[in-house]
Coordinates of N, CA and C in Angstrom, one line a residue:
X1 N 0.8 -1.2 0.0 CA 0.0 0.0 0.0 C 0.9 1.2 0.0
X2 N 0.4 2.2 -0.8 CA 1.7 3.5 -0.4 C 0.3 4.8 -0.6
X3 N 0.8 5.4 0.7 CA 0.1 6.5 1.1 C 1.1 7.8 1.1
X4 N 0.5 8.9 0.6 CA 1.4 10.2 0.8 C 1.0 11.4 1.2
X5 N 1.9 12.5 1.3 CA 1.3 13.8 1.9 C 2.2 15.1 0.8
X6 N 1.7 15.7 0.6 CA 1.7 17.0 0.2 C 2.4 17.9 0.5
X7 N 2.7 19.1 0.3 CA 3.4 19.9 0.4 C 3.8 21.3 -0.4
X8 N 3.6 22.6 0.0 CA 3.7 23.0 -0.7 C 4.7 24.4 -0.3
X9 N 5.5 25.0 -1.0 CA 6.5 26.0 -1.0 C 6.7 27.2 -2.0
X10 N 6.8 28.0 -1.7 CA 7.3 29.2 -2.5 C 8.9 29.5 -2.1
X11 N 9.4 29.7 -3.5 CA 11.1 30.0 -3.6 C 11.4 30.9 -4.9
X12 N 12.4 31.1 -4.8 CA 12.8 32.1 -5.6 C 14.4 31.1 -6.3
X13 N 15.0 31.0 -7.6 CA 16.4 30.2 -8.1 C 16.4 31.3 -9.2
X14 N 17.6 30.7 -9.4 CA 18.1 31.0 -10.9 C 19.1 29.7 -11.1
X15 N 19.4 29.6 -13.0 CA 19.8 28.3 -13.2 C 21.2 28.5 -13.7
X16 N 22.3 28.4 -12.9 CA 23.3 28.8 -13.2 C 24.3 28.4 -14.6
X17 N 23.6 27.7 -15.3 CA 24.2 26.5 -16.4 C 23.2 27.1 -17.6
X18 N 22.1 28.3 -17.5 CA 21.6 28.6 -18.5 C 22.3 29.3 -19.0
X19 N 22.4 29.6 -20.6 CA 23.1 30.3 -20.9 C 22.5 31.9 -20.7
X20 N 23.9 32.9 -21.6 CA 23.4 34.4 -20.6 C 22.2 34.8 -21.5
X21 N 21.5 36.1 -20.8 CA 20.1 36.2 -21.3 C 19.1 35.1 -21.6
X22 N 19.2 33.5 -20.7 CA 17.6 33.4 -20.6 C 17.2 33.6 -19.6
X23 N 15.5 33.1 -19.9 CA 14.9 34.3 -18.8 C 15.6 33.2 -17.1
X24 N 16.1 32.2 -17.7 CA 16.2 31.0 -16.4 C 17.9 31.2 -15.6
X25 N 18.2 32.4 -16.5 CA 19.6 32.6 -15.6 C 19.5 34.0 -14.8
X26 N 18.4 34.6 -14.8 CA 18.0 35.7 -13.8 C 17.5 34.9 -13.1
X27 N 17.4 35.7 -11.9 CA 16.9 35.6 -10.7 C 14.4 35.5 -11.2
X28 N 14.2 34.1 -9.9 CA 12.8 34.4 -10.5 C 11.9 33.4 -9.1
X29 N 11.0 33.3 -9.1 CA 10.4 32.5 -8.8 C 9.7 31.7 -9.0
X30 N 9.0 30.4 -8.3 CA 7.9 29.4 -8.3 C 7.0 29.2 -7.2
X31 N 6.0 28.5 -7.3 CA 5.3 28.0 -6.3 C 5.4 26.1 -6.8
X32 N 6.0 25.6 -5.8 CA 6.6 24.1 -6.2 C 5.5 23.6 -5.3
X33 N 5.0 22.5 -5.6 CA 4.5 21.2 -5.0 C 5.0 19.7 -5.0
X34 N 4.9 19.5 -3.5 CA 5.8 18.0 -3.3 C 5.0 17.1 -2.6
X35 N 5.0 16.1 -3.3 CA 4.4 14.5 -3.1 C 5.1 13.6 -2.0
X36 N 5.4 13.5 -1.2 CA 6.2 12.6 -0.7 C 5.4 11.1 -0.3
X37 N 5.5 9.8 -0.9 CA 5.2 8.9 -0.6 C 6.2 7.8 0.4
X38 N 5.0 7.4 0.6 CA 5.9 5.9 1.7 C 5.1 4.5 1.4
X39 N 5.9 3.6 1.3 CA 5.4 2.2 1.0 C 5.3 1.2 2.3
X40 N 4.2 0.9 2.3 CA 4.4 -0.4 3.5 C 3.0 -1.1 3.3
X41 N 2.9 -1.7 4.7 CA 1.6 -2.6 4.7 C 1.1 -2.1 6.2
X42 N -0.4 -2.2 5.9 CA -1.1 -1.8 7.2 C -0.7 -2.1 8.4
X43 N -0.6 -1.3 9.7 CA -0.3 -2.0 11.1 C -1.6 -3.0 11.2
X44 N -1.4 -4.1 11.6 CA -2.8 -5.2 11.9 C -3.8 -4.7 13.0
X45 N -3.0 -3.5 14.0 CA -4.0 -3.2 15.0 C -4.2 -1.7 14.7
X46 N -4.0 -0.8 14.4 CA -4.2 0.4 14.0 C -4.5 0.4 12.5
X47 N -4.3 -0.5 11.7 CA -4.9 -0.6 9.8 C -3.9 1.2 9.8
X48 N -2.4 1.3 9.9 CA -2.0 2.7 9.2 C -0.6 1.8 8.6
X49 N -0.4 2.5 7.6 CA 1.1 2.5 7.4 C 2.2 3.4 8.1
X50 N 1.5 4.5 8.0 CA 2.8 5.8 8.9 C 1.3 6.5 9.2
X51 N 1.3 6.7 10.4 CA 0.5 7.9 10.7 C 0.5 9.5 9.9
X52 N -0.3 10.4 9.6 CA 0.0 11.4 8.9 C 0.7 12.5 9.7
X53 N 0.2 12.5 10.7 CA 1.0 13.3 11.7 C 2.5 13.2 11.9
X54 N 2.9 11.7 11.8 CA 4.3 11.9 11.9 C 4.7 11.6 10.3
X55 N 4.4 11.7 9.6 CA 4.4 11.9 8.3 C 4.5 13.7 8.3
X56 N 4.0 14.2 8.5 CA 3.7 16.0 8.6 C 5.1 16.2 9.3
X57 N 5.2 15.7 10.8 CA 6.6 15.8 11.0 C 8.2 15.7 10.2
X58 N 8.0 14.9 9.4 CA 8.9 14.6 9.0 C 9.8 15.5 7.9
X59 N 8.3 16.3 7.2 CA 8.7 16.4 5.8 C 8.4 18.1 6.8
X60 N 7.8 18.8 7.6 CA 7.9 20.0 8.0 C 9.4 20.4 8.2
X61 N 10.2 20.0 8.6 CA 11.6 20.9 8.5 C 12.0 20.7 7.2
X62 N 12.1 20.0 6.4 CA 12.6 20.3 5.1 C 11.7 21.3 3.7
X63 N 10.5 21.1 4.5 CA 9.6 22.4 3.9 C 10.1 23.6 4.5
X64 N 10.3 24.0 5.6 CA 11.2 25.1 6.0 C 12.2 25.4 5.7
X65 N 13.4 24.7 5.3 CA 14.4 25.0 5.0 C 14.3 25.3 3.5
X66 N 13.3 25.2 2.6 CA 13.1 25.6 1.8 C 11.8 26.7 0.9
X67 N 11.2 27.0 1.9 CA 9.9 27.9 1.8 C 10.2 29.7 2.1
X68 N 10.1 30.5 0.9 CA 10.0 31.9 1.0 C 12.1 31.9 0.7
X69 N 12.7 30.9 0.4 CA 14.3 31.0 0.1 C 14.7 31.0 -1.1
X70 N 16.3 31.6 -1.1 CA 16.6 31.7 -2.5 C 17.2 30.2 -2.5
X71 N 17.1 29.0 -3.1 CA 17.4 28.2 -3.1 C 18.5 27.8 -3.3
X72 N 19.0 28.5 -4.3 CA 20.5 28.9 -4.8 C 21.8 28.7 -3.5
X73 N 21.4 29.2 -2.5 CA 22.1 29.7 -1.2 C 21.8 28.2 -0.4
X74 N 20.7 27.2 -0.2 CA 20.6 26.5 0.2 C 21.3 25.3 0.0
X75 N 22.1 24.8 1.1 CA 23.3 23.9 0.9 C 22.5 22.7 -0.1
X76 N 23.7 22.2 -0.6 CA 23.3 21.2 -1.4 C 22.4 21.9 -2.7
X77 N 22.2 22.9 -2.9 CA 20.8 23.3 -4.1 C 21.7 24.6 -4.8
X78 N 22.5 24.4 -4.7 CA 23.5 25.5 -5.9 C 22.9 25.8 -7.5
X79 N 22.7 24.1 -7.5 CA 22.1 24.2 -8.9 C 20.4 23.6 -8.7
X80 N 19.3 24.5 -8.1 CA 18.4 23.9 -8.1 C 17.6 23.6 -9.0
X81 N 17.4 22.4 -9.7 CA 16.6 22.0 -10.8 C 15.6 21.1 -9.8
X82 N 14.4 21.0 -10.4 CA 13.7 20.0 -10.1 C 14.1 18.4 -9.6
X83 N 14.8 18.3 -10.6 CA 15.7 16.9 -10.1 C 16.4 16.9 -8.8
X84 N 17.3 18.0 -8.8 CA 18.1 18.0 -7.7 C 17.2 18.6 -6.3
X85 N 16.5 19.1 -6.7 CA 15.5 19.4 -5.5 C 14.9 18.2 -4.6
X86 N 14.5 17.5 -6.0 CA 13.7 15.8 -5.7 C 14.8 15.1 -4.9
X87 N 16.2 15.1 -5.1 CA 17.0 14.0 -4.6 C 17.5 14.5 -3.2
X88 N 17.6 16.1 -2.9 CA 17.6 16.8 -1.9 C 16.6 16.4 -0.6
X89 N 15.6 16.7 -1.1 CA 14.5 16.1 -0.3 C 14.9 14.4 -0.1
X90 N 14.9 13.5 -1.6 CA 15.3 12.4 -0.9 C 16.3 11.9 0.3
X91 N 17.4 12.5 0.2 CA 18.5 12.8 1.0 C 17.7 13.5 2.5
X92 N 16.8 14.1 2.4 CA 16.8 15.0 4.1 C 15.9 13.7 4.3
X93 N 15.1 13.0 3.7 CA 13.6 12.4 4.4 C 13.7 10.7 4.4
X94 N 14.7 10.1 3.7 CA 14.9 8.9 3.5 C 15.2 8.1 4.7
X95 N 16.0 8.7 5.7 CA 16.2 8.1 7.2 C 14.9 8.5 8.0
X96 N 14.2 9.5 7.8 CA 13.3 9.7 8.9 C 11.9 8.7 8.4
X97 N 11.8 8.1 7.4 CA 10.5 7.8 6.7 C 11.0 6.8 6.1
X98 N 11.1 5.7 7.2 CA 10.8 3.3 6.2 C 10.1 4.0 5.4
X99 N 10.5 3.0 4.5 CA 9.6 3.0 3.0 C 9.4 4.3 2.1
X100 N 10.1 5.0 2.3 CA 10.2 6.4 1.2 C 9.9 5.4 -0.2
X101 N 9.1 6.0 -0.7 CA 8.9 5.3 -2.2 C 9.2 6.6 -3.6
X102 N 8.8 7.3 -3.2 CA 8.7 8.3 -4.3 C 8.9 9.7 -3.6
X103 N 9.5 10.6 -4.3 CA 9.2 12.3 -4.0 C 9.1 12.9 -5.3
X104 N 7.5 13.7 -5.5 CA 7.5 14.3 -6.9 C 7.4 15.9 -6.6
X105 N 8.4 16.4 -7.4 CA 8.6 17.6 -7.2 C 8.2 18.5 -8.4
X106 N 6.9 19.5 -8.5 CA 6.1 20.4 -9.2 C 6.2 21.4 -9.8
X107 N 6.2 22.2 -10.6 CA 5.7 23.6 -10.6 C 4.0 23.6 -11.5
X108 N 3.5 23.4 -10.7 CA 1.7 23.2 -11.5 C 1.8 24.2 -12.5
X109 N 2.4 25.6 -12.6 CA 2.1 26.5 -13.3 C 2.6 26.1 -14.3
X110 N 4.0 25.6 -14.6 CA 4.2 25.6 -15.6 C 4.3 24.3 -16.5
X111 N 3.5 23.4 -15.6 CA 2.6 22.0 -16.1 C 4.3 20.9 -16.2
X112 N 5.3 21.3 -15.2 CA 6.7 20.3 -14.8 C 6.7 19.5 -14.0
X113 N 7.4 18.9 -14.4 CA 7.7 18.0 -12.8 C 8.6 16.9 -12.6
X114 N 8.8 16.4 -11.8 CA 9.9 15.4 -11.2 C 9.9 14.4 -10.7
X115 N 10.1 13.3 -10.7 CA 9.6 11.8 -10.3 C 10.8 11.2 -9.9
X116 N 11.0 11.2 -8.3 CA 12.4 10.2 -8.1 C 11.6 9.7 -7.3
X117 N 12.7 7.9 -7.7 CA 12.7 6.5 -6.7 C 13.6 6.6 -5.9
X118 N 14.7 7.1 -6.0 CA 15.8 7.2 -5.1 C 16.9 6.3 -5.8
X119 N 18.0 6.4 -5.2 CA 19.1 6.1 -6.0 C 19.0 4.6 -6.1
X120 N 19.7 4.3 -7.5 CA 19.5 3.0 -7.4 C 20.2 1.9 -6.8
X121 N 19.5 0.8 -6.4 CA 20.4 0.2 -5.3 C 21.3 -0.5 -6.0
X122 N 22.1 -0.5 -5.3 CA 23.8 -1.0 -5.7 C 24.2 -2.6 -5.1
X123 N 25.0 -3.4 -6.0 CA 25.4 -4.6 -5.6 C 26.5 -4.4 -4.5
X124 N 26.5 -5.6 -3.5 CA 27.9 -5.2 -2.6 C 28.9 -5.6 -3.3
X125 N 29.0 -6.5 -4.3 CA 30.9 -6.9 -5.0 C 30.9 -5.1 -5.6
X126 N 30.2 -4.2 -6.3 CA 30.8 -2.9 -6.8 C 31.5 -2.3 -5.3

């Protein structure tokens, strides 16, 4: 079963790899929307997988550290693209939350978006 919660942020980036004069290497903003899922199976005595509350917990500091900021400035987000945002978030919420399954990262406006599983798992002989 995989249940998720929402989230949403306002930030301001610029894309430092655009070239000069587009509009994506000035300074600008979005309003981003984030999906965070978790995979499990129901508790047998409570029927939850994660409660939403500690679900809310989890993913509330990393919505702060990123809500009303230039993202740019935010460690790890130098280059914030969608992608790197997605893996960012994977990175802050992956220990706090068994079963992270997905984090989809938004801009509704401009009809984008971002779909990570998380890194892919690795053999132990590599």
């Amino acid at each position: 079963m995989r249940i998720y919660k929402e989230f949403f942020f306002e930030a301001a980036h610029f894309l430092p790899s655009a070239p000069p004069g587009h509009p994506n290497a000035r300074v600008h903003g979005h309003s981003f929307r984030v999906r965070v899922t978790v995979d499990g199976e129901p508790d047998e005595d409570t029927g939850i997988v994660v409660h939403f509350d500690d679900l809310e917990t989890a993913v509330a500091d990393a919505r702060d550290a990123l809500d009303h900021r230039m993202l740019n400035d935010v460690e790890g987000l130098a280059y914030p693209t969608l992608e790197r945002i997605a893996m960012w978030l994977w990175d802050r919420l992956h220990n706090r939350l068994p079963g992270l399954a997905e984090i989809v990262v938004a801009r509704d406006s401009c009809h984008e978006g971002c779909v990570y599983q998380g890194p892919p798992m690795r053999l132990a002989a590599e």
